[in-house]
Short mmCIF file of C-alpha atoms and ligand atoms in Angstrom, two decimals:
data_model
loop_
_atom_site.label_atom_id
_atom_site.label_comp_id
_atom_site.label_asym_id
_atom_site.label_seq_id
_atom_site.Cartn_x
_atom_site.Cartn_y
_atom_site.Cartn_z
CA UNK A 1 0.00 0.00 0.00
CA UNK A 2 3.01 2.31 -0.26
CA UNK A 3 3.47 1.90 -4.00
CA UNK A 4 2.19 4.45 -6.51
CA UNK A 5 -1.31 3.70 -7.89
CA UNK A 6 -1.56 0.48 -5.84
CA UNK A 7 -2.17 2.72 -2.81
CA UNK A 8 -5.22 4.43 -4.27
CA UNK A 9 -7.74 1.95 -2.89
CA UNK A 10 -7.44 -0.54 -0.02
CA UNK A 11 -8.48 -4.07 -0.93
CA UNK A 12 -7.30 -7.48 0.16
CA UNK A 13 -4.86 -8.14 -2.68
CA UNK A 14 -3.54 -11.58 -1.68
CA UNK A 15 0.08 -10.77 -2.54
CA UNK A 16 2.50 -7.89 -2.99
CA UNK A 17 2.99 -6.03 -6.24
CA UNK A 18 6.78 -6.25 -5.88
CA UNK A 19 6.62 -10.05 -5.76
CA UNK A 20 4.49 -10.07 -8.94
CA UNK A 21 7.03 -7.84 -10.69
CA UNK A 22 9.82 -10.24 -9.72
CA UNK A 23 7.89 -13.27 -10.96
CA UNK A 24 7.22 -11.63 -14.30
CA UNK A 25 10.87 -10.70 -14.66
CA UNK A 26 11.96 -14.20 -13.68
CA UNK A 27 9.64 -15.69 -16.29
CA UNK A 28 11.07 -13.34 -18.94
CA UNK A 29 14.60 -14.45 -18.04
CA UNK A 30 13.48 -18.06 -18.59
CA UNK A 31 13.95 -17.42 -22.29
CA UNK A 32 11.13 -15.04 -23.26
CA UNK A 33 11.48 -11.40 -24.10
CA UNK A 34 7.92 -10.21 -24.00
CA UNK A 35 5.32 -12.13 -22.09
CA UNK A 36 1.56 -11.93 -21.70
CA UNK A 37 0.24 -12.15 -18.17
CA UNK A 38 -3.28 -13.10 -17.06
CA UNK A 39 -4.94 -12.62 -13.69
CA UNK A 40 -8.33 -14.37 -13.79
CA UNK A 41 -9.24 -13.03 -10.30
CA UNK A 42 -7.77 -9.60 -10.75
CA UNK A 43 -9.69 -7.68 -8.06
CA UNK A 44 -8.31 -4.18 -7.69
CA UNK A 45 -5.60 -4.88 -10.27
CA UNK A 46 -2.36 -5.61 -8.38
CA UNK A 47 -1.08 -8.08 -11.00
CA UNK A 48 -2.09 -5.85 -13.90
CA UNK A 49 -0.35 -2.77 -12.50
CA UNK A 50 2.74 -4.81 -11.57
CA UNK A 51 2.86 -6.04 -15.16
CA UNK A 52 2.65 -2.45 -16.41
CA UNK A 53 5.54 -1.53 -14.10
CA UNK A 54 7.80 -4.09 -15.82
CA UNK A 55 6.43 -3.39 -19.32
CA UNK A 56 4.56 -6.67 -19.74
CA UNK A 57 1.14 -6.94 -21.37
CA UNK A 58 -1.63 -8.06 -19.06
CA UNK A 59 -5.32 -8.97 -19.00
CA UNK A 60 -7.55 -9.50 -15.98
CA UNK A 61 -11.03 -10.81 -15.25
CA UNK A 62 -13.24 -9.44 -12.47
CA UNK A 63 -17.05 -9.80 -12.32
CA UNK A 64 -17.59 -7.79 -9.11
CA UNK A 65 -19.09 -4.64 -10.67
CA UNK A 66 -17.80 -2.25 -8.06
CA UNK A 67 -14.27 -3.67 -7.82
CA UNK A 68 -14.10 -3.84 -11.61
CA UNK A 69 -14.79 -0.10 -11.72
CA UNK A 70 -12.08 0.57 -9.12
CA UNK A 71 -9.50 -1.39 -11.12
CA UNK A 72 -10.58 0.17 -14.41
CA UNK A 73 -10.23 3.65 -12.90
CA UNK A 74 -6.70 2.86 -11.66
CA UNK A 75 -5.68 1.46 -15.04
CA UNK A 76 -6.92 4.67 -16.65
CA UNK A 77 -3.85 6.53 -15.32
CA UNK A 78 -2.21 6.32 -18.77
CA UNK A 79 -5.10 8.16 -20.49
CA UNK A 80 -5.35 10.85 -17.86
CA UNK A 81 -4.53 14.49 -18.47
CA UNK A 82 -3.39 15.52 -14.99
CA UNK A 83 -3.79 19.22 -15.73
CA UNK A 84 -7.47 18.66 -16.58
CA UNK A 85 -7.89 16.35 -13.60
CA UNK A 86 -6.53 18.99 -11.26
CA UNK A 87 -8.90 21.62 -12.68
CA UNK A 88 -11.90 19.31 -12.40
CA UNK A 89 -11.01 18.41 -8.82
CA UNK A 90 -10.80 22.09 -7.88
CA UNK A 91 -14.17 22.73 -9.49
CA UNK A 92 -15.86 19.82 -7.68
CA UNK A 93 -14.46 20.93 -4.37
CA UNK A 94 -15.49 24.56 -4.86
CA UNK A 95 -19.05 23.67 -5.89
CA UNK A 96 -19.37 21.10 -3.10
CA UNK A 97 -18.22 23.65 -0.51
CA UNK A 98 -20.76 26.17 -1.79
CA UNK A 99 -23.53 23.60 -1.74
CA UNK A 100 -22.58 22.44 1.73
CA UNK A 101 -22.91 25.92 3.24
CA UNK A 102 -26.44 26.12 1.82
CA UNK A 103 -27.17 23.51 4.52
CA UNK A 104 -29.39 21.14 2.58
CA UNK A 105 -29.98 17.78 4.25
CA UNK A 106 -29.32 14.94 1.81
CA UNK A 107 -32.24 12.56 1.33
CA UNK A 108 -30.16 10.31 -0.86
CA UNK A 109 -27.80 9.43 1.97
CA UNK A 110 -30.42 8.38 4.49
CA UNK A 111 -29.49 4.68 4.42
CA UNK A 112 -29.14 3.43 8.02
CA UNK A 113 -25.62 2.11 7.39
CA UNK A 114 -24.43 5.56 6.29
CA UNK A 115 -26.03 7.27 9.25
CA UNK A 116 -24.24 4.85 11.55
CA UNK A 117 -20.87 5.29 9.83
CA UNK A 118 -20.64 9.09 9.41
CA UNK A 119 -21.36 12.21 11.41
CA UNK A 120 -24.04 14.51 9.94
CA UNK A 121 -21.36 17.03 8.99
CA UNK A 122 -19.31 14.43 7.07
CA UNK A 123 -22.38 13.03 5.40
CA UNK A 124 -23.42 16.48 4.17
CA UNK A 125 -19.97 17.13 2.72
CA UNK A 126 -19.73 13.70 1.11
CA UNK A 127 -23.18 14.12 -0.35
CA UNK A 128 -22.20 17.49 -1.81
CA UNK A 129 -19.11 15.93 -3.47
CA UNK A 130 -21.23 13.09 -4.81
CA UNK A 131 -23.96 15.38 -6.18
CA UNK A 132 -21.53 17.63 -8.02
CA UNK A 133 -19.71 14.61 -9.43
CA UNK A 134 -22.93 12.98 -10.68
CA UNK A 135 -24.25 16.23 -12.15
CA UNK A 136 -21.15 17.35 -14.04
CA UNK A 137 -18.44 14.68 -14.20
CA UNK A 138 -19.92 11.23 -14.70
CA UNK A 139 -19.45 10.48 -18.40
CA UNK A 140 -16.83 7.72 -18.17
CA UNK A 141 -13.73 9.73 -19.20
CA UNK A 142 -10.51 8.55 -17.51
CA UNK A 143 -10.35 11.77 -15.46
CA UNK A 144 -13.97 11.35 -14.36
CA UNK A 145 -13.36 7.79 -13.22
CA UNK A 146 -10.45 9.04 -11.11
CA UNK A 147 -12.68 11.67 -9.52
CA UNK A 148 -15.14 8.86 -8.70
CA UNK A 149 -12.29 6.79 -7.24
CA UNK A 150 -11.05 9.75 -5.24
CA UNK A 151 -14.47 10.23 -3.58
CA UNK A 152 -14.86 6.47 -3.11
CA UNK A 153 -11.49 6.00 -1.47
CA UNK A 154 -12.00 8.73 1.17
CA UNK A 155 -15.16 7.10 2.54
CA UNK A 156 -13.41 4.85 5.05
CA UNK A 157 -10.93 7.45 6.35
CA UNK A 158 -13.89 9.84 6.84
CA UNK A 159 -16.04 7.27 8.62
CA UNK A 160 -16.25 6.97 12.39
CA UNK A 161 -16.83 3.22 12.03
CA UNK A 162 -14.13 0.63 12.56
CA UNK A 163 -12.93 -1.60 9.81
CA UNK A 164 -12.61 -5.25 10.71
CA UNK A 165 -9.75 -7.37 9.58
CA UNK A 166 -10.23 -7.69 5.82
CA UNK A 167 -12.28 -4.58 5.56
CA UNK A 168 -15.79 -5.36 6.69
CA UNK A 169 -17.35 -2.26 8.23
CA UNK A 170 -18.18 -2.41 11.94
CA UNK A 171 -20.48 0.55 12.69
CA UNK A 172 -20.45 -0.14 16.43
CA UNK A 173 -16.68 0.00 16.72
CA UNK A 174 -15.58 3.65 16.76
CA UNK A 175 -12.28 4.98 15.41
CA UNK A 176 -10.18 7.63 17.10
CA UNK A 177 -8.91 9.33 13.94
CA UNK A 178 -11.47 10.53 11.40
CA UNK A 179 -10.69 12.75 8.37
CA UNK A 180 -12.70 15.70 7.12
CA UNK A 181 -14.17 14.90 3.65
CA UNK A 182 -13.04 18.10 1.91
CA UNK A 183 -9.47 17.88 3.23
CA UNK A 184 -9.33 14.15 2.51
CA UNK A 185 -10.54 14.75 -1.07
CA UNK A 186 -7.77 17.32 -1.70
CA UNK A 187 -5.08 15.12 -0.17
CA UNK A 188 -6.17 12.06 -2.11
CA UNK A 189 -6.31 14.01 -5.35
CA UNK A 190 -2.75 15.25 -4.77
CA UNK A 191 -1.67 11.65 -4.28
CA UNK A 192 -3.34 10.58 -7.54
CA UNK A 193 -1.71 13.35 -9.52
CA UNK A 194 1.71 12.78 -7.92
CA UNK A 195 1.55 9.05 -8.62
CA UNK A 196 0.66 9.49 -12.28
CA UNK A 197 3.77 11.69 -12.56
CA UNK A 198 5.91 9.08 -10.78
CA UNK A 199 4.86 6.10 -12.89
CA UNK A 200 5.21 8.17 -16.05
CA UNK A 201 8.83 8.90 -15.08
CA UNK A 202 9.39 5.25 -14.18
CA UNK A 203 8.30 4.30 -17.70
CA UNK A 204 5.34 2.07 -16.88
CA UNK A 205 3.58 0.61 -19.91
CA UNK A 206 -0.08 1.59 -19.85
CA UNK A 207 -2.88 -0.39 -21.47
CA UNK A 208 -3.50 -3.46 -19.31
CA UNK A 209 -7.09 -4.58 -19.78
CA UNK A 210 -9.59 -5.65 -17.16
CA UNK A 211 -12.72 -7.39 -18.40
CA UNK A 212 -15.88 -7.60 -16.37
CA UNK A 213 -16.23 -11.31 -16.82
CA UNK A 214 -16.38 -14.57 -14.88
CA UNK A 215 -13.23 -16.75 -14.71
CA UNK A 216 -15.44 -19.86 -14.88
CA UNK A 217 -16.68 -18.86 -18.31
CA UNK A 218 -14.67 -15.87 -19.50
CA UNK A 219 -15.87 -14.01 -22.53
CA UNK A 220 -12.35 -13.99 -23.92
CA UNK A 221 -11.18 -16.28 -26.67
CA UNK A 222 -7.52 -15.75 -27.66
CA UNK A 223 -5.97 -19.26 -27.99
CA UNK A 224 -2.50 -19.82 -26.46
CA UNK A 225 -2.41 -16.20 -25.38
CA UNK A 226 -0.80 -16.31 -21.96
CA UNK A 227 2.69 -17.25 -20.79
CA UNK A 228 2.10 -16.61 -17.13
CA UNK A 229 -0.94 -16.60 -14.84
CA UNK A 230 -0.55 -14.94 -11.44
CA UNK A 231 -3.62 -14.84 -9.28
CA UNK A 232 -5.19 -15.15 -5.86
CA UNK A 233 -8.70 -16.61 -6.04
CA UNK A 234 -11.16 -16.34 -3.16
CA UNK A 235 -10.37 -18.91 -0.48
CA UNK A 236 -13.11 -21.27 0.78
CA UNK A 237 -13.06 -19.44 4.10
CA UNK A 238 -16.41 -17.69 4.14
CA UNK A 239 -15.12 -14.23 3.26
CA UNK A 240 -17.87 -12.36 1.43
CA UNK A 241 -16.45 -10.12 -1.31
CA UNK A 242 -19.90 -8.60 -1.83
CA UNK A 243 -20.17 -7.51 1.79
CA UNK A 244 -16.63 -6.10 1.66
CA UNK A 245 -17.83 -3.19 -0.51
CA UNK A 246 -21.22 -2.66 1.16
CA UNK A 247 -20.33 0.78 2.51
CA UNK A 248 -19.11 2.12 -0.82
CA UNK A 249 -21.97 0.62 -2.86
CA UNK A 250 -24.53 1.97 -0.40
CA UNK A 251 -22.99 5.43 -0.64
CA UNK A 252 -23.28 5.45 -4.44
CA UNK A 253 -26.87 4.16 -4.25
CA UNK A 254 -26.04 0.87 -5.96
CA UNK A 255 -27.64 -1.08 -3.12
CA UNK A 256 -29.99 0.02 -0.37
CA UNK A 257 -29.22 -2.76 2.11
CA UNK A 258 -27.49 -6.04 2.89
CA UNK A 259 -30.22 -8.11 1.23
CA UNK A 260 -29.41 -6.63 -2.19
CA UNK A 261 -25.80 -7.77 -2.13
CA UNK A 262 -26.66 -11.14 -3.58
CA UNK A 263 -28.51 -9.93 -6.66
CA UNK A 264 -26.13 -7.01 -7.25
CA UNK A 265 -22.80 -8.75 -6.67
CA UNK A 266 -22.57 -12.16 -5.05
CA UNK A 267 -24.49 -14.09 -7.68
CA UNK A 268 -21.72 -13.28 -10.20
CA UNK A 269 -18.88 -14.56 -7.99
CA UNK A 270 -17.29 -17.87 -7.11
CA UNK A 271 -19.25 -19.68 -4.43
CA UNK A 272 -16.78 -19.29 -1.55
CA UNK A 273 -19.01 -18.24 1.35
CA UNK A 274 -21.95 -19.87 3.09
CA UNK A 275 -24.17 -16.79 2.52
CA UNK A 276 -23.88 -17.65 -1.17
CA UNK A 277 -24.64 -21.37 -0.93
CA UNK A 278 -27.49 -20.74 1.54
CA UNK A 279 -29.12 -18.05 -0.61
CA UNK A 280 -29.04 -20.27 -3.69
CA UNK A 281 -30.37 -23.27 -1.70
CA UNK A 282 -27.74 -25.54 -3.25
CA UNK A 283 -28.28 -29.32 -2.99
CA UNK A 284 -25.26 -31.39 -2.01
CA UNK A 285 -26.23 -34.54 -3.94
CA UNK A 286 -26.62 -32.59 -7.16
CA UNK A 287 -23.35 -30.71 -6.68
CA UNK A 288 -21.36 -33.88 -6.00
CA UNK A 289 -22.59 -35.51 -9.23
CA UNK A 290 -20.73 -32.93 -11.37
CA UNK A 291 -18.07 -34.66 -13.54
CA UNK A 292 -15.64 -31.82 -13.00
CA UNK A 293 -15.21 -33.03 -9.38
CA UNK A 294 -14.37 -36.64 -10.32
CA UNK A 295 -10.58 -36.39 -9.59
CA UNK A 296 -11.28 -35.44 -5.95
CA UNK A 297 -14.72 -36.97 -5.50
CA UNK A 298 -13.75 -39.46 -2.75
CA UNK A 299 -12.08 -37.04 -0.33
CA UNK A 300 -14.37 -34.11 -1.08
CA UNK A 301 -17.54 -36.17 -0.61
CA UNK A 302 -16.27 -37.42 2.76
CA UNK A 303 -15.57 -33.84 3.95
CA UNK A 304 -18.91 -32.50 2.65
CA UNK A 305 -20.88 -35.33 4.29
CA UNK A 306 -19.16 -34.63 7.61
CA UNK A 307 -20.01 -30.94 7.28
CA UNK A 308 -23.61 -31.85 6.46
CA UNK A 309 -23.84 -33.70 9.80
CA UNK A 310 -21.85 -31.31 11.98
CA UNK A 311 -23.83 -28.24 10.94
CA UNK A 312 -26.93 -29.72 12.57
CA UNK A 313 -25.14 -29.57 15.93
CA UNK A 314 -24.19 -25.87 15.52
CA UNK A 315 -26.22 -22.77 16.32
CA UNK A 316 -25.65 -21.07 12.96
CA UNK A 317 -26.20 -24.26 10.89
CA UNK A 318 -24.01 -22.75 8.20
CA UNK A 319 -24.14 -24.36 4.78
CA UNK A 320 -20.42 -25.09 4.55
CA UNK A 321 -21.19 -28.52 3.07
CA UNK A 322 -22.65 -27.04 -0.12
CA UNK A 323 -20.19 -24.12 -0.09
CA UNK A 324 -17.25 -26.57 -0.21
CA UNK A 325 -18.71 -28.66 -3.03
CA UNK A 326 -19.64 -25.57 -5.06
CA UNK A 327 -16.23 -23.95 -4.47
CA UNK A 328 -14.28 -26.87 -5.92
CA UNK A 329 -16.75 -27.23 -8.81
CA UNK A 330 -16.18 -23.57 -9.64
CA UNK A 331 -12.39 -23.81 -9.50
CA UNK A 332 -12.51 -27.00 -11.59
CA UNK A 333 -14.43 -25.06 -14.22
CA UNK A 334 -11.93 -22.19 -14.00
CA UNK A 335 -9.04 -24.58 -14.82
CA UNK A 336 -10.96 -25.94 -17.82
CA UNK A 337 -11.61 -22.38 -19.02
CA UNK A 338 -7.96 -21.37 -18.55
CA UNK A 339 -6.44 -24.37 -20.39
CA UNK A 340 -7.08 -23.09 -23.95
CA UNK A 341 -6.02 -19.56 -23.03
CA UNK A 342 -2.58 -20.62 -21.73
CA UNK A 343 0.51 -21.58 -23.68
CA UNK A 344 1.61 -25.22 -23.40
CA UNK A 345 4.96 -24.16 -21.92
CA UNK A 346 3.32 -21.63 -19.62
CA UNK A 347 3.11 -21.50 -15.85
CA UNK A 348 0.42 -20.54 -13.36
CA UNK A 349 0.75 -19.42 -9.78
CA UNK A 350 -2.36 -19.51 -7.56
CA UNK A 351 -1.82 -17.91 -4.16
CA UNK A 352 -4.15 -19.93 -1.96
CA UNK A 353 -5.07 -20.81 1.60
CA UNK A 354 -6.70 -23.94 2.95
CA UNK A 355 -9.54 -23.85 5.45
CA UNK A 356 -11.37 -25.96 8.02
CA UNK A 357 -14.98 -24.84 8.41
CA UNK A 358 -16.45 -26.32 11.60
CA UNK A 359 -13.02 -27.97 12.04
CA UNK A 360 -13.32 -30.15 8.91
CA UNK A 361 -10.14 -29.83 6.86
CA UNK A 362 -10.40 -28.92 3.16
CA UNK A 363 -7.12 -29.81 1.38
CA UNK A 364 -7.24 -26.86 -0.99
CA UNK A 365 -3.70 -27.15 -2.41
CA UNK A 366 -3.96 -30.86 -3.25
CA UNK A 367 -7.52 -30.72 -4.55
CA UNK A 368 -6.93 -27.67 -6.75
CA UNK A 369 -3.73 -29.29 -8.07
CA UNK A 370 -5.68 -32.44 -9.01
CA UNK A 371 -8.43 -30.40 -10.66
CA UNK A 372 -5.79 -28.54 -12.72
CA UNK A 373 -4.26 -31.84 -13.93
CA UNK A 374 -7.71 -33.10 -14.94
CA UNK A 375 -8.16 -29.92 -17.01
CA UNK A 376 -4.99 -30.71 -18.99
CA UNK A 377 -2.15 -28.98 -17.12
CA UNK A 378 0.92 -31.20 -16.68
CA UNK A 379 2.12 -30.90 -13.06
CA UNK A 380 1.69 -29.01 -9.80
CA UNK A 381 3.62 -28.30 -6.62
CA UNK A 382 2.84 -26.36 -3.46
CA UNK A 383 5.24 -23.85 -1.90
CA UNK A 384 4.18 -23.08 1.66
CA UNK A 385 4.63 -19.43 2.70
CA UNK A 386 3.13 -19.33 6.17
CA UNK A 387 1.25 -21.25 8.80
CA UNK A 388 -2.09 -19.96 9.96
CA UNK A 389 -4.26 -20.79 12.94
CA UNK A 390 -1.34 -21.83 15.13
CA UNK A 391 -1.77 -19.24 17.87
CA UNK A 392 -4.19 -20.30 20.55
CA UNK A 393 -6.23 -17.09 20.81
CA UNK A 394 -9.64 -16.47 19.18
CA UNK A 395 -9.95 -19.76 17.41
CA UNK A 396 -13.03 -21.72 16.51
CA UNK A 397 -11.02 -24.89 15.85
CA UNK A 398 -7.42 -26.11 16.17
CA UNK A 399 -6.76 -27.50 12.72
CA UNK A 400 -3.38 -26.15 11.48
CA UNK A 401 -3.75 -24.21 8.26
CA UNK A 402 -1.35 -22.82 5.69
CA UNK A 403 -1.09 -20.30 2.91
CA UNK A 404 1.19 -20.53 -0.08
CA UNK A 405 1.71 -20.73 -3.81
CA UNK A 406 0.28 -23.48 -5.94
CA UNK A 407 2.50 -23.69 -9.02
CA UNK A 408 0.91 -25.31 -12.03
CA UNK A 409 3.02 -26.06 -15.08
CA UNK A 410 2.26 -26.73 -18.70
C1 LIG B 1 -8.23 -12.37 -3.34
S1 LIG B 1 -9.18 -11.33 -4.36
C2 LIG B 1 -7.97 -10.88 -5.57
C3 LIG B 1 -7.37 -9.55 -5.26
C4 LIG B 1 -6.43 -9.07 -6.33
N1 LIG B 1 -5.19 -9.82 -6.36
C5 LIG B 1 -6.13 -7.58 -6.14
O1 LIG B 1 -5.09 -7.14 -6.50
O2 LIG B 1 -7.00 -6.84 -5.66
C6 LIG B 1 -10.21 -12.40 -5.30
C7 LIG B 1 -11.08 -11.69 -6.32
O3 LIG B 1 -11.76 -12.66 -7.10
C8 LIG B 1 -12.97 -12.09 -7.51
N2 LIG B 1 -13.87 -13.14 -8.02
C9 LIG B 1 -14.81 -13.83 -7.36
N3 LIG B 1 -15.45 -14.66 -8.18
C10 LIG B 1 -14.89 -14.52 -9.41
C11 LIG B 1 -15.12 -15.11 -10.67
N4 LIG B 1 -16.08 -16.03 -10.84
N5 LIG B 1 -14.35 -14.75 -11.72
C12 LIG B 1 -13.36 -13.81 -11.55
N6 LIG B 1 -13.12 -13.19 -10.37
C13 LIG B 1 -13.87 -13.54 -9.32
C14 LIG B 1 -13.45 -11.38 -6.26
O4 LIG B 1 -14.44 -10.40 -6.57
C15 LIG B 1 -12.15 -10.79 -5.73
O5 LIG B 1 -11.99 -9.47 -6.18
#
């Protein structure tokens, strides 16, 4: 989060941009001058920007509409006229300040979540920025998308609410340090403009593409296009990527409450949380019949059946049994979709973590490796980076877990 452009929006990236740069350079040294990089779960664009920093071409997939817009805005740095951007930012701020002193109370920002997360003063100022943006600057130009990103990325610093680990918003947990929206907007805009200057001087290659598409069935057809895949998919650990952007999407009026997250976002994503499998009322028997799971059917079925029983003994009765089956089905389909897009002498790196819902271990590295082989890749190996769940505090179970890199060759 200290690197130019990467630092514009906080999101759980899964890995560092510097590491991605090194991997791309290492792959180039393995005999290739120019390589094409793919990130099928590109999120806020860490891989794509790292590729631009080392002058490699890159494509990403991301179906989360809000996160796709964030990444697209960041990648627009190369088409941005910073002089124009500066002038537009000054105009927005001036008009918003004038509007704010008129003292109108915003109806649009009456959502309960927003009222819990901001003081009235901050909400009035944020609403003024939003109104001026929507009235005069929302036509999709690169500069306009950066103005949108600038307003979006000051929401959390200006909120009194705490942010949980991994960025859920906790309205009942109060923060000590809260920024003023107008000052935060100016500071953030300075950072954007500075960073565009920095990466221009560093000679980044602009033009990486991010498509709003699903890695299970990407609307992208170039055969043998990619030399290197670097990605971090969702883990099967119940993290809800839809909920992670609830504050921002509520602010922009894209959802009015928690219940809309499924139809607006979650339904387009990999099934990696129990909110998803519960909402879609998935049936375990039907999921386990899918041919794509055949390489891991024995072990996966055993784990899912155990989860099916254990949940009945738990208060929350979470649907981890169908979540697990759906998660591996989805990743199996992703490997089948990636096979034709990747070169035969290519390499993929999936940064992954295993999990143990209700204490039942899911062998993510081994099972994903087997699914990749069944899709036509030639070999896999797992490089452990760190242990998780080994401290004794705050734990729901004591199964040792790990995070690392699943390397898939061929
Ligand atoms: C660990 S995050 C990746 C973060 C990314 N490395 C970054 O720089 O921000 C996983 C991402 O996968 C996305 N995702 C979920 N389901 C997907 C799908 N079916 N196809 C492509 N991306 C998906 C999520 O929305 C999330 O942004």
